[in-house]
C-alpha cells in the first residue's frame, strides 16, 4: 500500500487523530464487490473515498437511527458477545451482520412483537424501523481513513481482519430489544451521552 494509507491503522485514533481500517479489514470489505482489486487500488490512491458495496454474500447490513444504533452497540459490547464492524453514515448506524440476517431479522421482530397472547405487548413496539440490506442491495461504507471532522461518516468499530465475526439475526434481535428498554429508561431520566465510545475489539469473537 502507499504511504497515504498506513495499514497499521485500526479503529482507534492514532497520534494525528485519524482513524481507519487495517489492510486485512480493507481486503475483507473489498471482497464484497465484483472487483476487489479495483476497490483496493482506489483506496490506495484515495484512502478518504467512501465506496458502494453490495450486500448478501460477505455481509448484510442492519441500519438503525444513529442514537438507537449506539444503544444497540452498547448492549452488544456491555452485555453480549461484541459486534462486527460498525459504521456511522449520515445519521444512521450501520451494523455489519452475517449474510441472511436481512431476510430473517424482520420476521423475528414481528414474531417477537405479537408473541405475547397474540397482541403487542411493548417488547419491540419501541424499536424504531430497522432497514435491513441483503441480497440485491448495496450500501455506501466509510473510507479506510476518517478523521474526527468526519463525524457523520466514520467507523465506530473498524474492520481489522479478513474473517471478522458477524452477529446473526437472533443476536441483533436481542440487542434491539435491550436497546429499546434502555431507550425508555433514558427518556425518563436524562439524555444519553453523545460522546464516542471506544470498544475493546480484542473481546470480539
mmCIF file of N, CA and C in Angstrom, residues 35-173:
data_model
loop_
_atom_site.group_PDB
_atom_site.id
_atom_site.type_symbol
_atom_site.label_atom_id
_atom_site.label_comp_id
_atom_site.label_asym_id
_atom_site.label_seq_id
_atom_site.Cartn_x
_atom_site.Cartn_y
_atom_site.Cartn_z
ATOM 1 N N UNK A 35 -15.145 -6.343 -8.079
ATOM 2 C CA UNK A 35 -13.745 -6.152 -8.471
ATOM 3 C C UNK A 35 -12.935 -5.697 -7.258
ATOM 4 N N UNK A 36 -12.585 -6.638 -6.370
ATOM 5 C CA UNK A 36 -11.845 -6.267 -5.159
ATOM 6 C C UNK A 36 -10.552 -5.513 -5.441
ATOM 7 N N UNK A 37 -9.815 -5.917 -6.488
ATOM 8 C CA UNK A 37 -8.536 -5.264 -6.783
ATOM 9 C C UNK A 37 -8.760 -3.797 -7.163
ATOM 10 N N UNK A 38 -9.826 -3.515 -7.890
ATOM 11 C CA UNK A 38 -10.122 -2.124 -8.269
ATOM 12 C C UNK A 38 -10.469 -1.297 -7.043
ATOM 13 N N UNK A 39 -11.227 -1.888 -6.124
ATOM 14 C CA UNK A 39 -11.584 -1.171 -4.897
ATOM 15 C C UNK A 39 -10.348 -0.860 -4.074
ATOM 16 N N UNK A 40 -9.453 -1.839 -3.933
ATOM 17 C CA UNK A 40 -8.227 -1.615 -3.161
ATOM 18 C C UNK A 40 -7.328 -0.599 -3.854
ATOM 19 N N UNK A 41 -7.297 -0.620 -5.179
ATOM 20 C CA UNK A 41 -6.493 0.356 -5.919
ATOM 21 C C UNK A 41 -7.048 1.766 -5.714
ATOM 22 N N UNK A 42 -8.375 1.881 -5.706
ATOM 23 C CA UNK A 42 -8.991 3.185 -5.446
ATOM 24 C C UNK A 42 -8.608 3.686 -4.070
ATOM 25 N N UNK A 43 -8.683 2.803 -3.070
ATOM 26 C CA UNK A 43 -8.354 3.217 -1.702
ATOM 27 C C UNK A 43 -6.867 3.522 -1.544
ATOM 28 N N UNK A 44 -6.032 2.884 -2.344
ATOM 29 C CA UNK A 44 -4.606 3.192 -2.274
ATOM 30 C C UNK A 44 -4.357 4.620 -2.734
ATOM 31 N N UNK A 45 -5.068 5.046 -3.754
ATOM 32 C CA UNK A 45 -4.905 6.410 -4.261
ATOM 33 C C UNK A 45 -5.742 7.427 -3.486
ATOM 34 N N UNK A 46 -6.914 6.997 -3.043
ATOM 35 C CA UNK A 46 -7.833 7.916 -2.364
ATOM 36 C C UNK A 46 -8.365 7.249 -1.099
ATOM 37 N N UNK A 47 -7.555 7.191 -0.044
ATOM 38 C CA UNK A 47 -7.967 6.471 1.165
ATOM 39 C C UNK A 47 -9.121 7.121 1.913
ATOM 40 N N UNK A 48 -9.496 8.339 1.528
ATOM 41 C CA UNK A 48 -10.628 9.004 2.181
ATOM 42 C C UNK A 48 -11.900 8.905 1.346
ATOM 43 N N UNK A 49 -11.925 8.022 0.346
ATOM 44 C CA UNK A 49 -13.077 7.913 -0.549
ATOM 45 C C UNK A 49 -14.022 6.809 -0.076
ATOM 46 N N UNK A 50 -15.297 7.138 0.224
ATOM 47 C CA UNK A 50 -16.282 6.090 0.514
ATOM 48 C C UNK A 50 -16.616 5.330 -0.762
ATOM 49 N N UNK A 51 -17.097 4.101 -0.605
ATOM 50 C CA UNK A 51 -17.464 3.294 -1.780
ATOM 51 C C UNK A 51 -18.809 2.621 -1.527
ATOM 52 N N UNK A 52 -19.452 2.230 -2.621
ATOM 53 C CA UNK A 52 -20.701 1.473 -2.547
ATOM 54 C C UNK A 52 -20.373 -0.005 -2.727
ATOM 55 N N UNK A 53 -20.828 -0.835 -1.787
ATOM 56 C CA UNK A 53 -20.553 -2.264 -1.841
ATOM 57 C C UNK A 53 -21.858 -3.054 -1.764
ATOM 58 N N UNK A 54 -21.940 -4.173 -2.474
ATOM 59 C CA UNK A 54 -23.151 -4.999 -2.421
ATOM 60 C C UNK A 54 -23.235 -5.800 -1.128
ATOM 61 N N UNK A 55 -24.449 -6.062 -0.697
ATOM 62 C CA UNK A 55 -24.690 -6.891 0.478
ATOM 63 C C UNK A 55 -25.107 -8.288 0.039
ATOM 64 N N UNK A 56 -25.151 -9.207 0.992
ATOM 65 C CA UNK A 56 -25.729 -10.518 0.734
ATOM 66 C C UNK A 56 -24.767 -11.678 0.650
ATOM 67 N N UNK A 57 -23.514 -11.440 0.266
ATOM 68 C CA UNK A 57 -22.575 -12.564 0.152
ATOM 69 C C UNK A 57 -21.518 -12.542 1.258
ATOM 70 N N UNK A 58 -20.911 -11.392 1.468
ATOM 71 C CA UNK A 58 -19.885 -11.270 2.510
ATOM 72 C C UNK A 58 -20.490 -10.756 3.815
ATOM 73 N N UNK A 59 -21.456 -9.887 3.704
ATOM 74 C CA UNK A 59 -22.121 -9.336 4.890
ATOM 75 C C UNK A 59 -23.499 -8.821 4.502
ATOM 76 N N UNK A 60 -24.377 -8.714 5.489
ATOM 77 C CA UNK A 60 -25.606 -7.945 5.400
ATOM 78 C C UNK A 60 -25.417 -6.700 6.261
ATOM 79 N N UNK A 61 -26.313 -5.743 6.110
ATOM 80 C CA UNK A 61 -26.258 -4.519 6.905
ATOM 81 C C UNK A 61 -27.609 -4.313 7.576
ATOM 82 N N UNK A 62 -27.576 -4.009 8.861
ATOM 83 C CA UNK A 62 -28.767 -3.554 9.575
ATOM 84 C C UNK A 62 -28.534 -2.091 9.922
ATOM 85 N N UNK A 63 -29.380 -1.231 9.372
ATOM 86 C CA UNK A 63 -29.227 0.214 9.526
ATOM 87 C C UNK A 63 -30.263 0.724 10.515
ATOM 88 N N UNK A 64 -29.797 1.395 11.559
ATOM 89 C CA UNK A 64 -30.666 1.929 12.609
ATOM 90 C C UNK A 64 -30.459 3.434 12.730
ATOM 91 N N UNK A 65 -31.469 4.159 13.231
ATOM 92 C CA UNK A 65 -31.240 5.572 13.546
ATOM 93 C C UNK A 65 -30.028 5.703 14.462
ATOM 94 N N UNK A 66 -29.292 6.783 14.331
ATOM 95 C CA UNK A 66 -27.982 6.902 14.967
ATOM 96 C C UNK A 66 -27.998 6.590 16.459
ATOM 97 N N UNK A 67 -28.896 7.223 17.219
ATOM 98 C CA UNK A 67 -28.891 7.029 18.666
ATOM 99 C C UNK A 67 -29.287 5.607 19.033
ATOM 100 N N UNK A 68 -30.314 5.078 18.372
ATOM 101 C CA UNK A 68 -30.738 3.716 18.694
ATOM 102 C C UNK A 68 -29.647 2.717 18.316
ATOM 103 N N UNK A 69 -28.963 2.953 17.215
ATOM 104 C CA UNK A 69 -27.856 2.092 16.839
ATOM 105 C C UNK A 69 -26.748 2.103 17.871
ATOM 106 N N UNK A 70 -26.483 3.299 18.436
ATOM 107 C CA UNK A 70 -25.484 3.394 19.510
ATOM 108 C C UNK A 70 -25.911 2.569 20.723
ATOM 109 N N UNK A 71 -27.215 2.620 21.037
ATOM 110 C CA UNK A 71 -27.710 1.839 22.171
ATOM 111 C C UNK A 71 -27.565 0.343 21.905
ATOM 112 N N UNK A 72 -27.862 -0.084 20.676
ATOM 113 C CA UNK A 72 -27.668 -1.493 20.330
ATOM 114 C C UNK A 72 -26.204 -1.886 20.472
ATOM 115 N N UNK A 73 -25.324 -1.029 19.991
ATOM 116 C CA UNK A 73 -23.893 -1.317 20.063
ATOM 117 C C UNK A 73 -23.425 -1.398 21.507
ATOM 118 N N UNK A 74 -23.919 -0.498 22.349
ATOM 119 C CA UNK A 74 -23.556 -0.536 23.770
ATOM 120 C C UNK A 74 -24.022 -1.830 24.425
ATOM 121 N N UNK A 75 -25.222 -2.299 24.059
ATOM 122 C CA UNK A 75 -25.723 -3.558 24.620
ATOM 123 C C UNK A 75 -24.868 -4.726 24.135
ATOM 124 N N UNK A 76 -24.503 -4.719 22.857
ATOM 125 C CA UNK A 76 -23.697 -5.812 22.312
ATOM 126 C C UNK A 76 -22.362 -5.924 23.025
ATOM 127 N N UNK A 77 -21.740 -4.783 23.314
ATOM 128 C CA UNK A 77 -20.428 -4.811 23.954
ATOM 129 C C UNK A 77 -20.515 -4.891 25.470
ATOM 130 N N UNK A 78 -21.585 -4.309 26.051
ATOM 131 C CA UNK A 78 -21.691 -4.295 27.509
ATOM 132 C C UNK A 78 -22.230 -5.583 28.095
ATOM 133 N N UNK A 79 -23.134 -6.253 27.374
ATOM 134 C CA UNK A 79 -23.793 -7.438 27.915
ATOM 135 C C UNK A 79 -23.739 -8.644 26.982
ATOM 136 N N UNK A 80 -23.285 -8.435 25.753
ATOM 137 C CA UNK A 80 -23.316 -9.502 24.762
ATOM 138 C C UNK A 80 -21.949 -9.907 24.263
ATOM 139 N N UNK A 81 -21.912 -10.480 23.059
ATOM 140 C CA UNK A 81 -20.669 -11.045 22.522
ATOM 141 C C UNK A 81 -19.787 -10.048 21.781
ATOM 142 N N UNK A 82 -20.167 -8.762 21.757
ATOM 143 C CA UNK A 82 -19.453 -7.787 20.943
ATOM 144 C C UNK A 82 -20.157 -7.640 19.609
ATOM 145 N N UNK A 83 -19.475 -7.033 18.658
ATOM 146 C CA UNK A 83 -20.090 -6.793 17.357
ATOM 147 C C UNK A 83 -19.084 -7.056 16.250
ATOM 148 N N UNK A 84 -19.582 -7.053 15.027
ATOM 149 C CA UNK A 84 -18.718 -6.984 13.869
ATOM 150 C C UNK A 84 -18.406 -5.527 13.604
ATOM 151 N N UNK A 85 -17.927 -5.201 12.422
ATOM 152 C CA UNK A 85 -17.697 -3.795 12.076
ATOM 153 C C UNK A 85 -19.000 -2.990 12.171
ATOM 154 N N UNK A 86 -18.846 -1.735 12.566
ATOM 155 C CA UNK A 86 -19.989 -0.828 12.697
ATOM 156 C C UNK A 86 -19.563 0.536 12.183
ATOM 157 N N UNK A 87 -20.432 1.188 11.414
ATOM 158 C CA UNK A 87 -20.109 2.497 10.850
ATOM 159 C C UNK A 87 -21.235 3.480 11.123
ATOM 160 N N UNK A 88 -20.888 4.742 11.205
ATOM 161 C CA UNK A 88 -21.865 5.832 11.224
ATOM 162 C C UNK A 88 -21.887 6.435 9.827
ATOM 163 N N UNK A 89 -23.100 6.600 9.282
ATOM 164 C CA UNK A 89 -23.217 7.160 7.940
ATOM 165 C C UNK A 89 -24.470 8.014 7.839
ATOM 166 N N UNK A 90 -24.286 9.331 7.807
ATOM 167 C CA UNK A 90 -25.355 10.288 7.565
ATOM 168 C C UNK A 90 -26.580 10.058 8.440
ATOM 169 N N UNK A 91 -26.355 10.028 9.737
ATOM 170 C CA UNK A 91 -27.460 9.910 10.671
ATOM 171 C C UNK A 91 -27.950 8.503 10.932
ATOM 172 N N UNK A 92 -27.263 7.510 10.392
ATOM 173 C CA UNK A 92 -27.619 6.114 10.633
ATOM 174 C C UNK A 92 -26.425 5.373 11.211
ATOM 175 N N UNK A 93 -26.705 4.312 11.948
ATOM 176 C CA UNK A 93 -25.674 3.392 12.413
ATOM 177 C C UNK A 93 -25.791 2.124 11.592
ATOM 178 N N UNK A 94 -24.713 1.734 10.922
ATOM 179 C CA UNK A 94 -24.698 0.552 10.064
ATOM 180 C C UNK A 94 -23.997 -0.592 10.798
ATOM 181 N N UNK A 95 -24.764 -1.599 11.169
ATOM 182 C CA UNK A 95 -24.200 -2.771 11.839
ATOM 183 C C UNK A 95 -24.008 -3.876 10.813
ATOM 184 N N UNK A 96 -22.764 -4.289 10.618
ATOM 185 C CA UNK A 96 -22.463 -5.365 9.682
ATOM 186 C C UNK A 96 -22.868 -6.691 10.324
ATOM 187 N N UNK A 97 -23.624 -7.482 9.579
ATOM 188 C CA UNK A 97 -24.198 -8.708 10.122
ATOM 189 C C UNK A 97 -23.918 -9.879 9.199
ATOM 190 N N UNK A 98 -24.147 -11.087 9.712
ATOM 191 C CA UNK A 98 -23.929 -12.293 8.923
ATOM 192 C C UNK A 98 -24.886 -12.324 7.726
ATOM 193 N N UNK A 99 -24.431 -12.816 6.576
ATOM 194 C CA UNK A 99 -25.335 -12.952 5.429
ATOM 195 C C UNK A 99 -26.593 -13.731 5.811
ATOM 196 N N UNK A 100 -27.733 -13.269 5.329
ATOM 197 C CA UNK A 100 -29.008 -13.885 5.674
ATOM 198 C C UNK A 100 -29.757 -13.151 6.756
ATOM 199 N N UNK A 101 -29.063 -12.281 7.496
ATOM 200 C CA UNK A 101 -29.697 -11.534 8.584
ATOM 201 C C UNK A 101 -30.807 -10.626 8.077
ATOM 202 N N UNK A 102 -30.581 -9.980 6.940
ATOM 203 C CA UNK A 102 -31.569 -9.035 6.415
ATOM 204 C C UNK A 102 -32.885 -9.727 6.088
ATOM 205 N N UNK A 103 -32.824 -10.979 5.696
ATOM 206 C CA UNK A 103 -34.051 -11.721 5.372
ATOM 207 C C UNK A 103 -34.761 -12.201 6.626
ATOM 208 N N UNK A 104 -34.005 -12.561 7.653
ATOM 209 C CA UNK A 104 -34.572 -13.202 8.840
ATOM 210 C C UNK A 104 -34.977 -12.219 9.940
ATOM 211 N N UNK A 105 -34.231 -11.146 10.125
ATOM 212 C CA UNK A 105 -34.471 -10.268 11.270
ATOM 213 C C UNK A 105 -35.867 -9.641 11.266
ATOM 214 N N UNK A 106 -36.391 -9.129 10.147
ATOM 215 C CA UNK A 106 -37.729 -8.529 10.187
ATOM 216 C C UNK A 106 -38.804 -9.494 10.684
ATOM 217 N N UNK A 107 -38.741 -10.766 10.275
ATOM 218 C CA UNK A 107 -39.745 -11.727 10.726
ATOM 219 C C UNK A 107 -39.577 -12.031 12.208
ATOM 220 N N UNK A 108 -38.341 -12.051 12.699
ATOM 221 C CA UNK A 108 -38.120 -12.258 14.132
ATOM 222 C C UNK A 108 -38.683 -11.095 14.945
ATOM 223 N N UNK A 109 -38.473 -9.880 14.456
ATOM 224 C CA UNK A 109 -39.028 -8.710 15.147
ATOM 225 C C UNK A 109 -40.546 -8.766 15.169
ATOM 226 N N UNK A 110 -41.138 -9.160 14.053
ATOM 227 C CA UNK A 110 -42.598 -9.245 14.003
ATOM 228 C C UNK A 110 -43.109 -10.327 14.937
ATOM 229 N N UNK A 111 -42.458 -11.475 14.943
ATOM 230 C CA UNK A 111 -42.871 -12.564 15.834
ATOM 231 C C UNK A 111 -42.748 -12.139 17.287
ATOM 232 N N UNK A 112 -41.668 -11.455 17.627
ATOM 233 C CA UNK A 112 -41.459 -11.009 18.998
ATOM 234 C C UNK A 112 -42.538 -10.020 19.411
ATOM 235 N N UNK A 113 -42.967 -9.187 18.472
ATOM 236 C CA UNK A 113 -43.974 -8.167 18.765
ATOM 237 C C UNK A 113 -45.333 -8.777 19.085
ATOM 238 N N UNK A 114 -45.689 -9.834 18.382
ATOM 239 C CA UNK A 114 -47.031 -10.407 18.516
ATOM 240 C C UNK A 114 -47.067 -11.671 19.366
ATOM 241 N N UNK A 115 -45.935 -12.078 19.919
ATOM 242 C CA UNK A 115 -45.865 -13.398 20.552
ATOM 243 C C UNK A 115 -46.603 -13.476 21.881
ATOM 244 N N UNK A 116 -46.783 -12.356 22.586
ATOM 245 C CA UNK A 116 -47.420 -12.399 23.903
ATOM 246 C C UNK A 116 -48.939 -12.323 23.759
ATOM 247 N N UNK A 117 -49.601 -13.480 23.892
ATOM 248 C CA UNK A 117 -51.064 -13.545 23.815
ATOM 249 C C UNK A 117 -51.606 -12.953 22.519
ATOM 250 N N UNK A 118 -50.817 -13.002 21.443
ATOM 251 C CA UNK A 118 -51.292 -12.541 20.158
ATOM 252 C C UNK A 118 -51.497 -11.048 20.053
ATOM 253 N N UNK A 119 -50.890 -10.267 20.896
ATOM 254 C CA UNK A 119 -51.074 -8.820 20.803
ATOM 255 C C UNK A 119 -49.753 -8.114 21.115
ATOM 256 N N UNK A 120 -49.700 -6.839 20.762
ATOM 257 C CA UNK A 120 -48.489 -6.052 21.006
ATOM 258 C C UNK A 120 -48.348 -5.804 22.508
ATOM 259 N N UNK A 121 -47.221 -6.231 23.052
ATOM 260 C CA UNK A 121 -47.026 -6.089 24.492
ATOM 261 C C UNK A 121 -45.906 -5.129 24.829
ATOM 262 N N UNK A 122 -45.377 -4.434 23.839
ATOM 263 C CA UNK A 122 -44.344 -3.445 24.124
ATOM 264 C C UNK A 122 -42.929 -3.958 24.036
ATOM 265 N N UNK A 123 -42.744 -5.263 23.780
ATOM 266 C CA UNK A 123 -41.378 -5.793 23.759
ATOM 267 C C UNK A 123 -40.571 -5.191 22.618
ATOM 268 N N UNK A 124 -41.201 -5.011 21.465
ATOM 269 C CA UNK A 124 -40.485 -4.385 20.351
ATOM 270 C C UNK A 124 -41.218 -3.172 19.809
ATOM 271 N N UNK A 125 -42.282 -2.748 20.480
ATOM 272 C CA UNK A 125 -43.029 -1.597 19.976
ATOM 273 C C UNK A 125 -42.215 -0.314 20.028
ATOM 274 N N UNK A 126 -41.176 -0.284 20.863
ATOM 275 C CA UNK A 126 -40.319 0.900 20.947
ATOM 276 C C UNK A 126 -39.065 0.765 20.091
ATOM 277 N N UNK A 127 -38.963 -0.327 19.331
ATOM 278 C CA UNK A 127 -37.856 -0.470 18.393
ATOM 279 C C UNK A 127 -38.206 0.310 17.122
ATOM 280 N N UNK A 128 -37.395 1.292 16.736
ATOM 281 C CA UNK A 128 -37.694 2.031 15.508
ATOM 282 C C UNK A 128 -37.517 1.130 14.289
ATOM 283 N N UNK A 129 -38.087 1.503 13.155
ATOM 284 C CA UNK A 129 -37.902 0.684 11.961
ATOM 285 C C UNK A 129 -36.417 0.500 11.631
ATOM 286 N N UNK A 130 -36.019 -0.736 11.486
ATOM 287 C CA UNK A 130 -34.642 -1.050 11.131
ATOM 288 C C UNK A 130 -34.600 -1.388 9.645
ATOM 289 N N UNK A 131 -33.669 -0.769 8.922
ATOM 290 C CA UNK A 131 -33.517 -1.040 7.499
ATOM 291 C C UNK A 131 -32.547 -2.198 7.328
ATOM 292 N N UNK A 132 -33.011 -3.280 6.721
ATOM 293 C CA UNK A 132 -32.189 -4.475 6.566
ATOM 294 C C UNK A 132 -31.785 -4.631 5.100
ATOM 295 N N UNK A 133 -30.498 -4.618 4.844
ATOM 296 C CA UNK A 133 -29.973 -4.683 3.477
ATOM 297 C C UNK A 133 -29.280 -6.027 3.266
ATOM 298 N N UNK A 134 -29.796 -6.784 2.303
ATOM 299 C CA UNK A 134 -29.229 -8.090 1.994
ATOM 300 C C UNK A 134 -29.029 -8.271 0.509
ATOM 301 N N UNK A 135 -29.232 -9.491 0.043
ATOM 302 C CA UNK A 135 -29.018 -9.809 -1.365
ATOM 303 C C UNK A 135 -29.821 -8.872 -2.268
ATOM 304 N N UNK A 136 -29.142 -8.287 -3.249
ATOM 305 C CA UNK A 136 -29.778 -7.350 -4.164
ATOM 306 C C UNK A 136 -29.654 -5.903 -3.748
ATOM 307 N N UNK A 137 -29.176 -5.658 -2.529
ATOM 308 C CA UNK A 137 -28.994 -4.295 -2.030
ATOM 309 C C UNK A 137 -27.523 -3.910 -2.043
ATOM 310 N N UNK A 138 -27.272 -2.621 -1.954
ATOM 311 C CA UNK A 138 -25.905 -2.109 -1.842
ATOM 312 C C UNK A 138 -25.921 -0.931 -0.880
ATOM 313 N N UNK A 139 -24.822 -0.724 -0.193
ATOM 314 C CA UNK A 139 -24.718 0.371 0.774
ATOM 315 C C UNK A 139 -23.405 1.120 0.560
ATOM 316 N N UNK A 140 -23.396 2.371 0.964
ATOM 317 C CA UNK A 140 -22.167 3.161 0.961
ATOM 318 C C UNK A 140 -21.483 2.986 2.307
ATOM 319 N N UNK A 141 -20.208 2.622 2.277
ATOM 320 C CA UNK A 141 -19.455 2.434 3.516
ATOM 321 C C UNK A 141 -18.387 3.518 3.618
ATOM 322 N N UNK A 142 -17.995 3.867 4.845
ATOM 323 C CA UNK A 142 -16.966 4.886 5.014
ATOM 324 C C UNK A 142 -15.646 4.469 4.381
ATOM 325 N N UNK A 143 -14.777 5.424 4.125
ATOM 326 C CA UNK A 143 -13.464 5.108 3.550
ATOM 327 C C UNK A 143 -12.549 4.469 4.585
ATOM 328 N N UNK A 144 -11.425 3.922 4.151
ATOM 329 C CA UNK A 144 -10.481 3.330 5.101
ATOM 330 C C UNK A 144 -9.991 4.318 6.156
ATOM 331 N N UNK A 145 -9.798 5.570 5.759
ATOM 332 C CA UNK A 145 -9.327 6.574 6.703
ATOM 333 C C UNK A 145 -10.398 7.634 6.914
ATOM 334 N N UNK A 146 -10.689 7.921 8.164
ATOM 335 C CA UNK A 146 -11.573 9.027 8.503
ATOM 336 C C UNK A 146 -10.922 9.826 9.619
ATOM 337 N N UNK A 147 -11.400 11.033 9.815
ATOM 338 C CA UNK A 147 -10.861 11.888 10.867
ATOM 339 C C UNK A 147 -11.996 12.335 11.767
ATOM 340 N N UNK A 148 -11.677 12.898 12.948
ATOM 341 C CA UNK A 148 -12.738 13.372 13.842
ATOM 342 C C UNK A 148 -13.675 14.376 13.193
ATOM 343 N N UNK A 149 -13.226 15.068 12.169
ATOM 344 C CA UNK A 149 -14.083 16.022 11.477
ATOM 345 C C UNK A 149 -15.151 15.315 10.637
ATOM 346 N N UNK A 150 -14.956 14.013 10.385
ATOM 347 C CA UNK A 150 -15.914 13.257 9.587
ATOM 348 C C UNK A 150 -16.905 12.520 10.485
ATOM 349 N N UNK A 151 -17.489 13.227 11.448
ATOM 350 C CA UNK A 151 -18.334 12.585 12.448
ATOM 351 C C UNK A 151 -19.549 11.910 11.826
ATOM 352 N N UNK A 152 -20.070 12.442 10.729
ATOM 353 C CA UNK A 152 -21.274 11.883 10.127
ATOM 354 C C UNK A 152 -20.990 10.614 9.326
ATOM 355 N N UNK A 153 -19.733 10.420 8.927
ATOM 356 C CA UNK A 153 -19.349 9.242 8.152
ATOM 357 C C UNK A 153 -18.027 8.733 8.701
ATOM 358 N N UNK A 154 -18.076 7.713 9.532
ATOM 359 C CA UNK A 154 -16.863 7.228 10.185
ATOM 360 C C UNK A 154 -17.071 5.787 10.651
ATOM 361 N N UNK A 155 -15.967 5.147 10.955
ATOM 362 C CA UNK A 155 -16.026 3.812 11.539
ATOM 363 C C UNK A 155 -16.150 3.918 13.044
ATOM 364 N N UNK A 156 -17.105 3.219 13.616
ATOM 365 C CA UNK A 156 -17.240 3.127 15.068
ATOM 366 C C UNK A 156 -16.505 1.889 15.580
ATOM 367 N N UNK A 157 -16.599 0.802 14.828
ATOM 368 C CA UNK A 157 -15.777 -0.398 15.044
ATOM 369 C C UNK A 157 -15.255 -0.772 13.660
ATOM 370 N N UNK A 158 -14.002 -0.499 13.404
ATOM 371 C CA UNK A 158 -13.447 -0.666 12.057
ATOM 372 C C UNK A 158 -13.080 -2.122 11.775
ATOM 373 N N UNK A 159 -13.220 -2.562 10.532
ATOM 374 C CA UNK A 159 -12.768 -3.915 10.166
ATOM 375 C C UNK A 159 -11.266 -4.060 10.397
ATOM 376 N N UNK A 160 -10.869 -5.170 11.006
ATOM 377 C CA UNK A 160 -9.452 -5.341 11.316
ATOM 378 C C UNK A 160 -8.928 -6.732 10.983
ATOM 379 N N UNK A 161 -9.750 -7.546 10.307
ATOM 380 C CA UNK A 161 -9.332 -8.902 9.983
ATOM 381 C C UNK A 161 -10.013 -9.336 8.690
ATOM 382 N N UNK A 162 -9.447 -10.338 8.027
ATOM 383 C CA UNK A 162 -10.042 -10.854 6.795
ATOM 384 C C UNK A 162 -11.248 -11.741 7.059
ATOM 385 N N UNK A 163 -11.441 -12.153 8.307
ATOM 386 C CA UNK A 163 -12.559 -13.036 8.635
ATOM 387 C C UNK A 163 -13.218 -12.574 9.943
ATOM 388 N N UNK A 164 -13.854 -11.414 9.935
ATOM 389 C CA UNK A 164 -14.455 -10.909 11.179
ATOM 390 C C UNK A 164 -15.676 -11.726 11.588
ATOM 391 N N UNK A 165 -15.862 -11.818 12.892
ATOM 392 C CA UNK A 165 -17.100 -12.412 13.397
ATOM 393 C C UNK A 165 -18.237 -11.426 13.176
ATOM 394 N N UNK A 166 -19.384 -11.917 12.693
ATOM 395 C CA UNK A 166 -20.539 -11.069 12.426
ATOM 396 C C UNK A 166 -21.748 -11.603 13.173
ATOM 397 N N UNK A 167 -22.489 -10.735 13.852
ATOM 398 C CA UNK A 167 -23.679 -11.207 14.566
ATOM 399 C C UNK A 167 -24.775 -11.630 13.599
ATOM 400 N N UNK A 168 -25.566 -12.616 14.019
ATOM 401 C CA UNK A 168 -26.695 -13.075 13.228
ATOM 402 C C UNK A 168 -27.988 -12.410 13.678
ATOM 403 N N UNK A 169 -29.124 -12.815 13.103
ATOM 404 C CA UNK A 169 -30.391 -12.150 13.404
ATOM 405 C C UNK A 169 -30.844 -12.294 14.851
ATOM 406 N N UNK A 170 -30.589 -13.456 15.460
ATOM 407 C CA UNK A 170 -31.032 -13.642 16.844
ATOM 408 C C UNK A 170 -30.304 -12.697 17.791
ATOM 409 N N UNK A 171 -29.004 -12.524 17.573
ATOM 410 C CA UNK A 171 -28.231 -11.632 18.444
ATOM 411 C C UNK A 171 -28.669 -10.185 18.245
ATOM 412 N N UNK A 172 -28.920 -9.780 17.007
ATOM 413 C CA UNK A 172 -29.345 -8.403 16.767
ATOM 414 C C UNK A 172 -30.763 -8.163 17.263
ATOM 415 N N UNK A 173 -31.615 -9.182 17.222
ATOM 416 C CA UNK A 173 -32.934 -9.059 17.841
ATOM 417 C C UNK A 173 -32.793 -8.803 19.335
#
